PDB file of C-alpha atoms in Angstrom:
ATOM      1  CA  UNK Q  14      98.884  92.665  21.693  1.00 74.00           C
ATOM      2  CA  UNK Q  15      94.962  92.106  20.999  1.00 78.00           C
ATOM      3  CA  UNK Q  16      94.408  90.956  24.677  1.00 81.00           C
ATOM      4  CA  UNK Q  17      96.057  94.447  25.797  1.00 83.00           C
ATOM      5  CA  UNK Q  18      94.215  96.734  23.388  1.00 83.00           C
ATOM      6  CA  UNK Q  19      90.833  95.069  24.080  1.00 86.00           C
ATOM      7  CA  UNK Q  20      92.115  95.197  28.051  1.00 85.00           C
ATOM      8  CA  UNK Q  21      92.375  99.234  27.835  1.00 86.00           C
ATOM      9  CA  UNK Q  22      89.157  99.617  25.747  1.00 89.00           C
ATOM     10  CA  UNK Q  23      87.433  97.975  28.643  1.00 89.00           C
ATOM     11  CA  UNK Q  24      89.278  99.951  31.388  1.00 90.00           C
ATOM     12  CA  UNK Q  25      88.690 103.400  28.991  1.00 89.00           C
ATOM     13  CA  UNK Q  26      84.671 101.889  28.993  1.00 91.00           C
ATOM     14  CA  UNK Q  27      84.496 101.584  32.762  1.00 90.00           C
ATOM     15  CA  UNK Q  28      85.934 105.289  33.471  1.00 86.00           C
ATOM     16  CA  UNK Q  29      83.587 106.575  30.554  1.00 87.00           C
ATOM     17  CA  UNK Q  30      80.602 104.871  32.107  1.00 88.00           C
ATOM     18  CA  UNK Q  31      81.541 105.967  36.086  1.00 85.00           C
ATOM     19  CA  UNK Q  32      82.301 109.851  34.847  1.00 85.00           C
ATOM     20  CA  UNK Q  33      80.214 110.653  32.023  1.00 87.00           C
ATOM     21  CA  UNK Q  34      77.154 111.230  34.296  1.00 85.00           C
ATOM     22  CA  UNK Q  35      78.695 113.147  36.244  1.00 85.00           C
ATOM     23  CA  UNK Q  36      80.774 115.313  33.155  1.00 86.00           C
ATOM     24  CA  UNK Q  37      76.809 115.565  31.666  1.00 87.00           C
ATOM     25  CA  UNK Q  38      75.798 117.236  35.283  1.00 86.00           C
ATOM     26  CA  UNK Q  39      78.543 119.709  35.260  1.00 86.00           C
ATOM     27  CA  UNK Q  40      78.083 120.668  32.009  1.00 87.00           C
ATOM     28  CA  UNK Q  41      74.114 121.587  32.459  1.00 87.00           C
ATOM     29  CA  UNK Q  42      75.360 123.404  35.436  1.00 86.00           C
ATOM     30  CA  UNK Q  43      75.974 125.785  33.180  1.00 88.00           C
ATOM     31  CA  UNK Q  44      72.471 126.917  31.939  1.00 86.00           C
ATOM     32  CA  UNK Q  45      69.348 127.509  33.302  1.00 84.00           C
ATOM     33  CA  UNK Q  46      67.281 124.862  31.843  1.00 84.00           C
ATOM     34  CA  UNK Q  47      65.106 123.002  34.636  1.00 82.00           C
ATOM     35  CA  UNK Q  48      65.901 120.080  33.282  1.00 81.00           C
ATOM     36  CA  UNK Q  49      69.243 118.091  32.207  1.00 81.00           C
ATOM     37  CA  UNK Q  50      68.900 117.821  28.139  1.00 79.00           C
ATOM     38  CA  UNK Q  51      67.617 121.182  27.672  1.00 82.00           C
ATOM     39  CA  UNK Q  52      70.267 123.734  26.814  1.00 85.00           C
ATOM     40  CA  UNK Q  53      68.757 127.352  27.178  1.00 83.00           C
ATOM     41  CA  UNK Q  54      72.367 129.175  26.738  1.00 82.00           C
ATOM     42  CA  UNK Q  55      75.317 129.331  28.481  1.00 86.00           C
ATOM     43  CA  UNK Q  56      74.689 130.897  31.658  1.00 86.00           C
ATOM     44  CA  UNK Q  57      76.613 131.662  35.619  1.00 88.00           C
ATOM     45  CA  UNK Q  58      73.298 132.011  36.983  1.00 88.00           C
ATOM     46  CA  UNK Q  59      72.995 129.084  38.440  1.00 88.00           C
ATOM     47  CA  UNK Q  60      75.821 129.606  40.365  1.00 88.00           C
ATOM     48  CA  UNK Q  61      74.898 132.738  41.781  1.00 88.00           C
ATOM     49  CA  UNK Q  62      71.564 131.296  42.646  1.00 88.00           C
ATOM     50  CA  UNK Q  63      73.493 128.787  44.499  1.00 88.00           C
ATOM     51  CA  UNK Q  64      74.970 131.608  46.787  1.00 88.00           C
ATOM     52  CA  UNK Q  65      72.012 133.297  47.006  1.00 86.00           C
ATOM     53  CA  UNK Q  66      69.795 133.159  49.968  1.00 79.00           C
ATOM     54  CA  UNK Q  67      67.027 131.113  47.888  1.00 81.00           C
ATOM     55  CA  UNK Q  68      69.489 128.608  48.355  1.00 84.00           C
ATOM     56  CA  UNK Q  69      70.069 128.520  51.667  1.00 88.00           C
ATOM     57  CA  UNK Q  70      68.455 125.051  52.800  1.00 88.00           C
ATOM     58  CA  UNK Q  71      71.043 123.387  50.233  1.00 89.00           C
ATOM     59  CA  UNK Q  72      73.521 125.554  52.760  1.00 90.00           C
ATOM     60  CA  UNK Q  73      72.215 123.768  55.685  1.00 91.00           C
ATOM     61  CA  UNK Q  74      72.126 120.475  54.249  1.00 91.00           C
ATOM     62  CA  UNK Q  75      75.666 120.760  53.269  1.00 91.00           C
ATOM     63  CA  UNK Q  76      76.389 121.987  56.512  1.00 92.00           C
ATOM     64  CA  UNK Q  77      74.874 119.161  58.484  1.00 92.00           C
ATOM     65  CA  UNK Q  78      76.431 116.581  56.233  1.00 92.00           C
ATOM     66  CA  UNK Q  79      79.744 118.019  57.056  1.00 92.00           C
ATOM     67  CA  UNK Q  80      79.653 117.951  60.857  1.00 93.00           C
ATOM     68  CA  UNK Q  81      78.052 114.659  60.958  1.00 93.00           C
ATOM     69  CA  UNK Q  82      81.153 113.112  58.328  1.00 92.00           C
ATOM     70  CA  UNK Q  83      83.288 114.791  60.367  1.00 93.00           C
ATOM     71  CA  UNK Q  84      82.525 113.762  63.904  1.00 95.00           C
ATOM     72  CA  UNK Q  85      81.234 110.171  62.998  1.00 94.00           C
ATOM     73  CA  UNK Q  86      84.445 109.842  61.368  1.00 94.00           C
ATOM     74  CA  UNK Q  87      87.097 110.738  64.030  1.00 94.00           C
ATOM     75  CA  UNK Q  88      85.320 108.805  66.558  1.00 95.00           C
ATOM     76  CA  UNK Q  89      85.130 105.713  64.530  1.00 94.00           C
ATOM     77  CA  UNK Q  90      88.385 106.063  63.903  1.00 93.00           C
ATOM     78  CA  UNK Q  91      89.293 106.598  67.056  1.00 93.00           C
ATOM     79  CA  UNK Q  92      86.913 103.233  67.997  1.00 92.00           C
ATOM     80  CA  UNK Q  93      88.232 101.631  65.113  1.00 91.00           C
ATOM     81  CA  UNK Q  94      91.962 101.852  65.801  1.00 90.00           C
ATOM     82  CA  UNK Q  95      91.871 101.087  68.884  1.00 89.00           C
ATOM     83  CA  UNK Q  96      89.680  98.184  68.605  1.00 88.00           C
ATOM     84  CA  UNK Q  97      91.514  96.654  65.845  1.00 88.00           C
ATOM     85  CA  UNK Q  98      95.163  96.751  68.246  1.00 87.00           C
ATOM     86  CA  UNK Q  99      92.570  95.698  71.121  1.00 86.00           C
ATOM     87  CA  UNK Q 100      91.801  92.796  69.025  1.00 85.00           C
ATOM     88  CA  UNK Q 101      95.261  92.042  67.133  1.00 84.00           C
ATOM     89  CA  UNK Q 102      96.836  91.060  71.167  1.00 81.00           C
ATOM     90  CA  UNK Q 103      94.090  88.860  71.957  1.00 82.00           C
ATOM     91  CA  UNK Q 104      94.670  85.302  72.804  1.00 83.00           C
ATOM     92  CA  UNK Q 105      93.630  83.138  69.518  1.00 82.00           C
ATOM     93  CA  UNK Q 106      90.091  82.051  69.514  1.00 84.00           C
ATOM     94  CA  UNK Q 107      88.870  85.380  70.991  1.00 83.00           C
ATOM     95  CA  UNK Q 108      90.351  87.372  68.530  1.00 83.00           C
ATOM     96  CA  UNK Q 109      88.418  85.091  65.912  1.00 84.00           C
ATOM     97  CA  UNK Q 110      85.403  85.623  67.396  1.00 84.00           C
ATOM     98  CA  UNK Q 111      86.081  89.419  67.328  1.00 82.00           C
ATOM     99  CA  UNK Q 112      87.085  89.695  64.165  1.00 81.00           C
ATOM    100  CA  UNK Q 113      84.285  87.611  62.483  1.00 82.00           C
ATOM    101  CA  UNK Q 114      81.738  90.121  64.826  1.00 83.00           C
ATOM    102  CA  UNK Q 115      83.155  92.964  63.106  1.00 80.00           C
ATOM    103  CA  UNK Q 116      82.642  91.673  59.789  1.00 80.00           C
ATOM    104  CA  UNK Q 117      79.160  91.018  60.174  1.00 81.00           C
ATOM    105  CA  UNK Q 118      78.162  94.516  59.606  1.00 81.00           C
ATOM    106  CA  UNK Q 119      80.002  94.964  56.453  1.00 81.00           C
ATOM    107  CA  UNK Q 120      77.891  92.049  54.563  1.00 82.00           C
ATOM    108  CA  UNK Q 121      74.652  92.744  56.339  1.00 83.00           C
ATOM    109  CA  UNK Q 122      72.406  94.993  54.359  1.00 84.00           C
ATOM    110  CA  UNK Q 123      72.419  98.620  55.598  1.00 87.00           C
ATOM    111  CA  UNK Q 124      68.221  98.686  55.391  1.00 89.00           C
ATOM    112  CA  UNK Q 125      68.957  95.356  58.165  1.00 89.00           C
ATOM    113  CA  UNK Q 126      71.174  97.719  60.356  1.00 90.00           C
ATOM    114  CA  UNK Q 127      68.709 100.530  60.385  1.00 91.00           C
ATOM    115  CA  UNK Q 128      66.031  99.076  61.298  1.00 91.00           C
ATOM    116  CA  UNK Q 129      67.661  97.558  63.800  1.00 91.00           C
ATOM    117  CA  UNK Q 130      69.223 101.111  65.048  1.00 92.00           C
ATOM    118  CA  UNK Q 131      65.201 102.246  64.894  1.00 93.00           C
ATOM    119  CA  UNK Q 132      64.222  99.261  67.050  1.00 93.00           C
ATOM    120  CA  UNK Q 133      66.828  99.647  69.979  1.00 92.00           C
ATOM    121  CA  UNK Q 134      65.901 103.399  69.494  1.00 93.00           C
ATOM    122  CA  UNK Q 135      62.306 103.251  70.171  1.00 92.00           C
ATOM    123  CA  UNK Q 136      63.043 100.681  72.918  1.00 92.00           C
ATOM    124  CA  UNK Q 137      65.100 102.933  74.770  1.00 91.00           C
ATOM    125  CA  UNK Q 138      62.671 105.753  74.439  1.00 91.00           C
ATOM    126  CA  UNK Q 139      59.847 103.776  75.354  1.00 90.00           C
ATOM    127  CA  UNK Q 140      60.645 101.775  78.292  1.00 89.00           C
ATOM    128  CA  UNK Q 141      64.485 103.434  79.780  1.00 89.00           C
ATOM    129  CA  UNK Q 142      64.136 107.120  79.255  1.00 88.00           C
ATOM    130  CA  UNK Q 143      60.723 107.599  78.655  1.00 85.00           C
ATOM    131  CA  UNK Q 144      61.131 110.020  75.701  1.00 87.00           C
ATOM    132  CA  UNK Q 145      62.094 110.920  72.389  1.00 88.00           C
ATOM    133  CA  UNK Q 146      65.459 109.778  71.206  1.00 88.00           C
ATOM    134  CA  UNK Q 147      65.994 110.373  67.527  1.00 91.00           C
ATOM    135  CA  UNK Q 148      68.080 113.390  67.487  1.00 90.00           C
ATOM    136  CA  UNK Q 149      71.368 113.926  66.350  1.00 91.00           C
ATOM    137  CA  UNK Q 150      72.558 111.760  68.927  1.00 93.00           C
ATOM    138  CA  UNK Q 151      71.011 108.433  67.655  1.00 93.00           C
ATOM    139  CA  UNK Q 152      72.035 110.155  64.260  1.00 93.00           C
ATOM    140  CA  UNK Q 153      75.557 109.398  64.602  1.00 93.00           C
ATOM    141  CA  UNK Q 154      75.730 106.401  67.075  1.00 93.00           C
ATOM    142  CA  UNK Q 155      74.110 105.356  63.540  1.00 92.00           C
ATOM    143  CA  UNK Q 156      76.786 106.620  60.998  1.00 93.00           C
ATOM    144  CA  UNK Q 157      79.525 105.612  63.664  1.00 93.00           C
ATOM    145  CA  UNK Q 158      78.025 101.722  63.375  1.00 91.00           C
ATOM    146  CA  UNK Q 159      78.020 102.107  59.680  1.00 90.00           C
ATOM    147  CA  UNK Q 160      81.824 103.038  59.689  1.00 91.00           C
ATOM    148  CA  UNK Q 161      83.536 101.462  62.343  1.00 91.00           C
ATOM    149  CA  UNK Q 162      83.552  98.373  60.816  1.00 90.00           C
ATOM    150  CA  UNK Q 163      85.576  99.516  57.711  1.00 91.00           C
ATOM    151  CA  UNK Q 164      88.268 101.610  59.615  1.00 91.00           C
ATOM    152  CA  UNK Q 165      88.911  98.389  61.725  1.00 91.00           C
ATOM    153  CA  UNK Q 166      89.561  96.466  58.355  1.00 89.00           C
ATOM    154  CA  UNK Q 167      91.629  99.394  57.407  1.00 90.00           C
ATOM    155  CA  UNK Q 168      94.229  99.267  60.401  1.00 90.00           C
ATOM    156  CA  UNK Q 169      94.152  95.274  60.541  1.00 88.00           C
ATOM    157  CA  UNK Q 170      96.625  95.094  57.015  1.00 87.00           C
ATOM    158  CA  UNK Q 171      98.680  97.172  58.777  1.00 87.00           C
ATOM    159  CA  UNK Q 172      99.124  95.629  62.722  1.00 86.00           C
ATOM    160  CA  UNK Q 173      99.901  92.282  60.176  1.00 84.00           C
ATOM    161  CA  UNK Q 174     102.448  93.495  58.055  1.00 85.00           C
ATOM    162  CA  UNK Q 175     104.267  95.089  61.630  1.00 83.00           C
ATOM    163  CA  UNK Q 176     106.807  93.768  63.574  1.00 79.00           C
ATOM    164  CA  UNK Q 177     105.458  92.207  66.647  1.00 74.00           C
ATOM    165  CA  UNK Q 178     108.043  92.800  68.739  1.00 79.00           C
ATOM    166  CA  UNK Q 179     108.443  96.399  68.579  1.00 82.00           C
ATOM    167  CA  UNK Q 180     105.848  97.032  71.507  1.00 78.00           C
ATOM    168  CA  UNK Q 181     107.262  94.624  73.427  1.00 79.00           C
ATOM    169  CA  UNK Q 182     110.977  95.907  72.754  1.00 84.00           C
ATOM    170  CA  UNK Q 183     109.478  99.650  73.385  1.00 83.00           C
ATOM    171  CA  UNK Q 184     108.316  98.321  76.912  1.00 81.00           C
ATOM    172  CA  UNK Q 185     111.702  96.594  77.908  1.00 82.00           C
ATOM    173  CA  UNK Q 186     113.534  99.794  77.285  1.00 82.00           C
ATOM    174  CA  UNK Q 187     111.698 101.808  79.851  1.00 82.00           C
ATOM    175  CA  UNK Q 188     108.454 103.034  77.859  1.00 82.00           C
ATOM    176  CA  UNK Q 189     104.822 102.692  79.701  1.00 83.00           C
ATOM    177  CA  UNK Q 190     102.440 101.240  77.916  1.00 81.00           C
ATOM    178  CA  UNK Q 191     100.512 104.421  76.496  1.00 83.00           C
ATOM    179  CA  UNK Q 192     104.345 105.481  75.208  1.00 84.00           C
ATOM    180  CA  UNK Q 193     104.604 102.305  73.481  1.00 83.00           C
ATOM    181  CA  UNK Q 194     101.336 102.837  71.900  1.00 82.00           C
ATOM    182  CA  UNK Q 195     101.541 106.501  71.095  1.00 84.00           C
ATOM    183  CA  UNK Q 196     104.962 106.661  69.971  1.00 85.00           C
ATOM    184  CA  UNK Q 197     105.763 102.895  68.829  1.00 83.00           C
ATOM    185  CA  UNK Q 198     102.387 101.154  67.371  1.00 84.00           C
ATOM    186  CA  UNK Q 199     100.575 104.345  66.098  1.00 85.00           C
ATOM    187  CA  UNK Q 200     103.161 105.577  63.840  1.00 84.00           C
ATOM    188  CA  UNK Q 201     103.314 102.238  62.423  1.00 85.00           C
ATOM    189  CA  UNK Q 202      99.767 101.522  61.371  1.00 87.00           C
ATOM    190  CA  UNK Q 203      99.007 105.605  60.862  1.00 87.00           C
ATOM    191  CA  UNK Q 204      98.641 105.101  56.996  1.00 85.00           C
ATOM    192  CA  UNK Q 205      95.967 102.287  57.754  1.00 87.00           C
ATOM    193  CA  UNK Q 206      94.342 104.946  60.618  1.00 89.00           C
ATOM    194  CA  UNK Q 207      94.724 107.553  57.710  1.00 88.00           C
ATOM    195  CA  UNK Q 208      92.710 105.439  55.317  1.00 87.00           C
ATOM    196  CA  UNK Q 209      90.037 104.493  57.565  1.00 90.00           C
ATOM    197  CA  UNK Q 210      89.140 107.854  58.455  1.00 91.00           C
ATOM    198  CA  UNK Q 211      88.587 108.478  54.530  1.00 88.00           C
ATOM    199  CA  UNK Q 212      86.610 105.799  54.037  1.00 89.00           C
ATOM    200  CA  UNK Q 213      84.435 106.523  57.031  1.00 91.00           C
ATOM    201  CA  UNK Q 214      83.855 110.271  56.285  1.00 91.00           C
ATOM    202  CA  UNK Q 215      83.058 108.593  52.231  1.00 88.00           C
ATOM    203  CA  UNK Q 216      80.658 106.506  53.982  1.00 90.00           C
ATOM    204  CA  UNK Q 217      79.480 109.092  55.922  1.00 91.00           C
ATOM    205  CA  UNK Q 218      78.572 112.051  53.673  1.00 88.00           C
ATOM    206  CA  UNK Q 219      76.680 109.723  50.700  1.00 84.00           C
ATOM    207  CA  UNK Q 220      74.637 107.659  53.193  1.00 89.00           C
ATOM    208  CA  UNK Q 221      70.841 107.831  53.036  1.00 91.00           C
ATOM    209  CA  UNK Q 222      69.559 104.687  54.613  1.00 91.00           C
ATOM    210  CA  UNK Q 223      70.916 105.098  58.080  1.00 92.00           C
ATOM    211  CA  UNK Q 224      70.831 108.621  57.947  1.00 92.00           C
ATOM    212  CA  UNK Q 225      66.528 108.649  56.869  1.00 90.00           C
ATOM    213  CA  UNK Q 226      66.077 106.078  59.491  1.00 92.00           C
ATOM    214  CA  UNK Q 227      67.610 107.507  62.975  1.00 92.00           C
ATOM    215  CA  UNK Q 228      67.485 111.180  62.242  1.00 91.00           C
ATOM    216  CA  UNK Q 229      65.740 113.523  64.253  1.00 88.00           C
ATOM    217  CA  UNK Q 230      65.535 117.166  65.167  1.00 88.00           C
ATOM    218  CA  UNK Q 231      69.232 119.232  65.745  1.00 82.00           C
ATOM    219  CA  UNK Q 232      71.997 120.855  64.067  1.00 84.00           C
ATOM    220  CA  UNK Q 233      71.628 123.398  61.637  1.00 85.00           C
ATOM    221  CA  UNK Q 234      68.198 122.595  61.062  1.00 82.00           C
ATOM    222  CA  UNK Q 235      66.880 123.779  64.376  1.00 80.00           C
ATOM    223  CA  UNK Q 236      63.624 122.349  65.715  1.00 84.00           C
ATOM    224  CA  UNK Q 237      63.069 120.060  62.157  1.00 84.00           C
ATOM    225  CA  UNK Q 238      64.407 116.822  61.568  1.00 88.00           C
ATOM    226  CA  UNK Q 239      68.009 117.193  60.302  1.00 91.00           C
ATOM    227  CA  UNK Q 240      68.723 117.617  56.565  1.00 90.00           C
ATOM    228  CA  UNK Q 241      71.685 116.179  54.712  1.00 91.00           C
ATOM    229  CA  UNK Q 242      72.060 116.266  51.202  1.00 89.00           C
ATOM    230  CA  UNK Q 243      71.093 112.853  50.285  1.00 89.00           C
ATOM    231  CA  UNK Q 244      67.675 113.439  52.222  1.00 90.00           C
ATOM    232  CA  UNK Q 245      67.268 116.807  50.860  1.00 89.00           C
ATOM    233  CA  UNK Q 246      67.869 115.159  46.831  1.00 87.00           C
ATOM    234  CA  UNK Q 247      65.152 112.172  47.813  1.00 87.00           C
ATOM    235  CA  UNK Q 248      62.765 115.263  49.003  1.00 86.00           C
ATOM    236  CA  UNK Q 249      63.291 117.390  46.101  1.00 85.00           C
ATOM    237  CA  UNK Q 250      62.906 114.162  43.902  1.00 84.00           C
ATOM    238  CA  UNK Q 251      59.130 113.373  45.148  1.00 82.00           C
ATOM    239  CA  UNK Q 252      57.941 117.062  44.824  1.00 81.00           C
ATOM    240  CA  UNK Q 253      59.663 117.252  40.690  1.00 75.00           C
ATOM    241  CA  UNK Q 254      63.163 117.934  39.535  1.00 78.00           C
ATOM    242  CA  UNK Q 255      66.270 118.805  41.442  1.00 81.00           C
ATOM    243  CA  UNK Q 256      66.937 121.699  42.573  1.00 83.00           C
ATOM    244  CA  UNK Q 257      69.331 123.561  39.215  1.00 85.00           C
ATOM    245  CA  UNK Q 258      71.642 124.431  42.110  1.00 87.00           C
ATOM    246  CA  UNK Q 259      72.605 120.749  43.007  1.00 87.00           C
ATOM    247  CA  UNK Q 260      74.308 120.447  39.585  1.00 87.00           C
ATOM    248  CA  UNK Q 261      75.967 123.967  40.684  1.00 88.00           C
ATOM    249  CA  UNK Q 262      77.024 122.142  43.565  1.00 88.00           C
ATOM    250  CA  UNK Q 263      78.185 118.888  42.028  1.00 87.00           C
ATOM    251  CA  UNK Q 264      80.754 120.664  40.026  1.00 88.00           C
ATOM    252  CA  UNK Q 265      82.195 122.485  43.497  1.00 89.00           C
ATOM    253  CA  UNK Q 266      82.546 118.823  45.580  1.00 87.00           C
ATOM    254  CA  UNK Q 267      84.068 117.372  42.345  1.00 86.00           C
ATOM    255  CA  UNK Q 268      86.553 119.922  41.664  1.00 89.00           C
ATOM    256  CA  UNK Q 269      87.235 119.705  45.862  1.00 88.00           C
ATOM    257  CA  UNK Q 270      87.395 116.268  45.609  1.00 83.00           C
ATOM    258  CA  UNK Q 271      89.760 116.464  43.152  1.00 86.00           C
ATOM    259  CA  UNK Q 272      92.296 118.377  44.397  1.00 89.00           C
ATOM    260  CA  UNK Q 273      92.081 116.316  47.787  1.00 84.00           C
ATOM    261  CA  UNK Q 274      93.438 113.560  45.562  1.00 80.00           C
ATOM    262  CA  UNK Q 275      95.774 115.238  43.475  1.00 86.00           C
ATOM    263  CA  UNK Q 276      97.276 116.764  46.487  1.00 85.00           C
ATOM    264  CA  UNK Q 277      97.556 113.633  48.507  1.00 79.00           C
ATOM    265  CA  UNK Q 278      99.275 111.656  45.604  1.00 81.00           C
ATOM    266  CA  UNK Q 279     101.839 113.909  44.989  1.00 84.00           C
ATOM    267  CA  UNK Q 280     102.404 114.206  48.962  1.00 80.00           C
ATOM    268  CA  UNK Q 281     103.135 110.569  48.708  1.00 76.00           C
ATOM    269  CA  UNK Q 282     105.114 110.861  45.906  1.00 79.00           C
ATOM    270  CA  UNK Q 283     106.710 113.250  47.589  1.00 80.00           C
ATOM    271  CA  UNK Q 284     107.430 111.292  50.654  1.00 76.00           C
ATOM    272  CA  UNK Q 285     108.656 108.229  49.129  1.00 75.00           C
ATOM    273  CA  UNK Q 286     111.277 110.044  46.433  1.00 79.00           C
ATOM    274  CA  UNK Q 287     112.329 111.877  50.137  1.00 73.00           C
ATOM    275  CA  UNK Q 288     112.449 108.127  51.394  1.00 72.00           C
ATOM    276  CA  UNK Q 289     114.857 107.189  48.441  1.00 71.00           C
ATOM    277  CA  UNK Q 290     116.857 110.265  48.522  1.00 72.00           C
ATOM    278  CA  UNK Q 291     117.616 109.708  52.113  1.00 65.00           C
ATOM    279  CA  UNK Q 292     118.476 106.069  52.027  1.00 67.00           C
ATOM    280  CA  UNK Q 293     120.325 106.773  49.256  1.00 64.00           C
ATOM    281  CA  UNK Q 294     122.683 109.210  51.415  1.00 63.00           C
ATOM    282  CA  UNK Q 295     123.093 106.693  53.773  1.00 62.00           C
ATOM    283  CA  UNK Q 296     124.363 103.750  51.583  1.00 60.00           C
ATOM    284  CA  UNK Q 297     126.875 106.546  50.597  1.00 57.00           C
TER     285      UNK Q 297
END
């Protein structure tokens, strides 16, 4: 019993600890005050300064950060998942040396991958194509390193814990080997595809190393170098406080963030008292 109750006052601790920053944000978000600890009344007008067009690099931060998560993250998933069944029919000892490749990038430090991203970069530029590379280009070959790793440990689980034999079966019936793939493997390992692609746009839209590192002029930022939010907070932090409209922002990504989760739990929950239901019938 005393195990248990000091068990959930240490759980309770952790979750206090992890949110209450973030709870302290979103309540200054709600007055003016240029800094968090000063309360100068209860106020929307940070909010509408958020939508205003004073705020309008925040805009194109957000922006950027979106089509980079975005596109990084389908094609590492793509990469990923198809790697990771590229890998899970190799012959023994190359699918050992494969997978211990892959894991190399998740331990290595991410300041050890940039510069090495910077190095091929300047390389290429220098002595290949004899010009300037960083762009968003080398932006998200970057971001797509940084992730591909972790969808590819995402769909491995998955190709383990399925029957072997079902892509072989799906060929001796008559299916090609794309139709075995699309409509045999795929299905099978799509939660593990599904999770993947999460964790690579996560990875994606709070990265700063990587991102600082192989930017370079595009997007929504025109002719500067391209602005995402964690570049833009690190700017605004050398010149003095953050911008009052980040905290106006924080709230608006948590409360999105949010319902993604709620939403995709109670699909699940959905989907598996559907699963029940049905079997159910059938045992009838």
């Amino acid at each position: 019993m005393v195990k248990k109750v000091l068990a959930n006052i240490y759980i309770y601790l952790i979750l206090l600890l992890m949110y209450l920053p973030i709870l302290v944000i979103i309540a200054f978000s709600f007055t003016t005050a240029t800094n968090i600890g000063q309360w100068e009344g209860f106020s929307f007008e940070v909010y509408a300064s958020l939508f205003s067009s004073d705020s309008l690099d925040i805009w194109v931060a957000v922006g950027n950060t979106l089509i980079i998560a975005l596109i990084s993250s389908i094609v590492s998933t793509i990469l990923g998942a198809l790697g990771a069944i590229g890998v899970y029919y190799m012959k023994r000892k190359a699918r050992i040396v494969s997978e211990t490749i892959t894991q190399i990038p998740v331990v290595n430090a991410e300041i050890v991958m940039a510069l090495s991203l910077v190095v091929l970069f300047v390389f290429l530029g220098t002595y290949i194509f004899k010009a300037n590379l960083f762009s968003f280009w080398t932006l998200l070959v970057g971001h797509v390193v940084l992730s591909l790793p972790f969808v590819y440990l995402s769909v491995k689980p998955k190709l383990e814990q399925m029957d072997p034999f079902l892509y072989e079966a799906a060929l001796d019936l008559g299916a090609s080997p794309s139709q075995a793939l699309f409509k045999v493997t795929l299905p099978e390992i799509m939660p593990g595809v599904f999770s993947g692609f999460l964790l690579a746009i996560t990875l994606s839209l709070d990265d700063f190393i990587i991102t600082a590192f192989t930017r370079g002029a595009g997007l929504l930022s025109g002719e500067g170098n391209i602005e995402t939010l964690s570049t833009l907070i690190q700017a605004a932090i050398k010149r003095g406080p953050i911008p009052v409209e980040m905290r106006a922002l924080t709230l608006i990504i948590f409360i999105i963030v949010l319902l993604i989760v709620v939403g995709s739990t109670l699909y699940q929950n959905y989907k598996i008292k559907h699963k029940k239901l049905h079997r159910g019938k059938q045992n009838v």
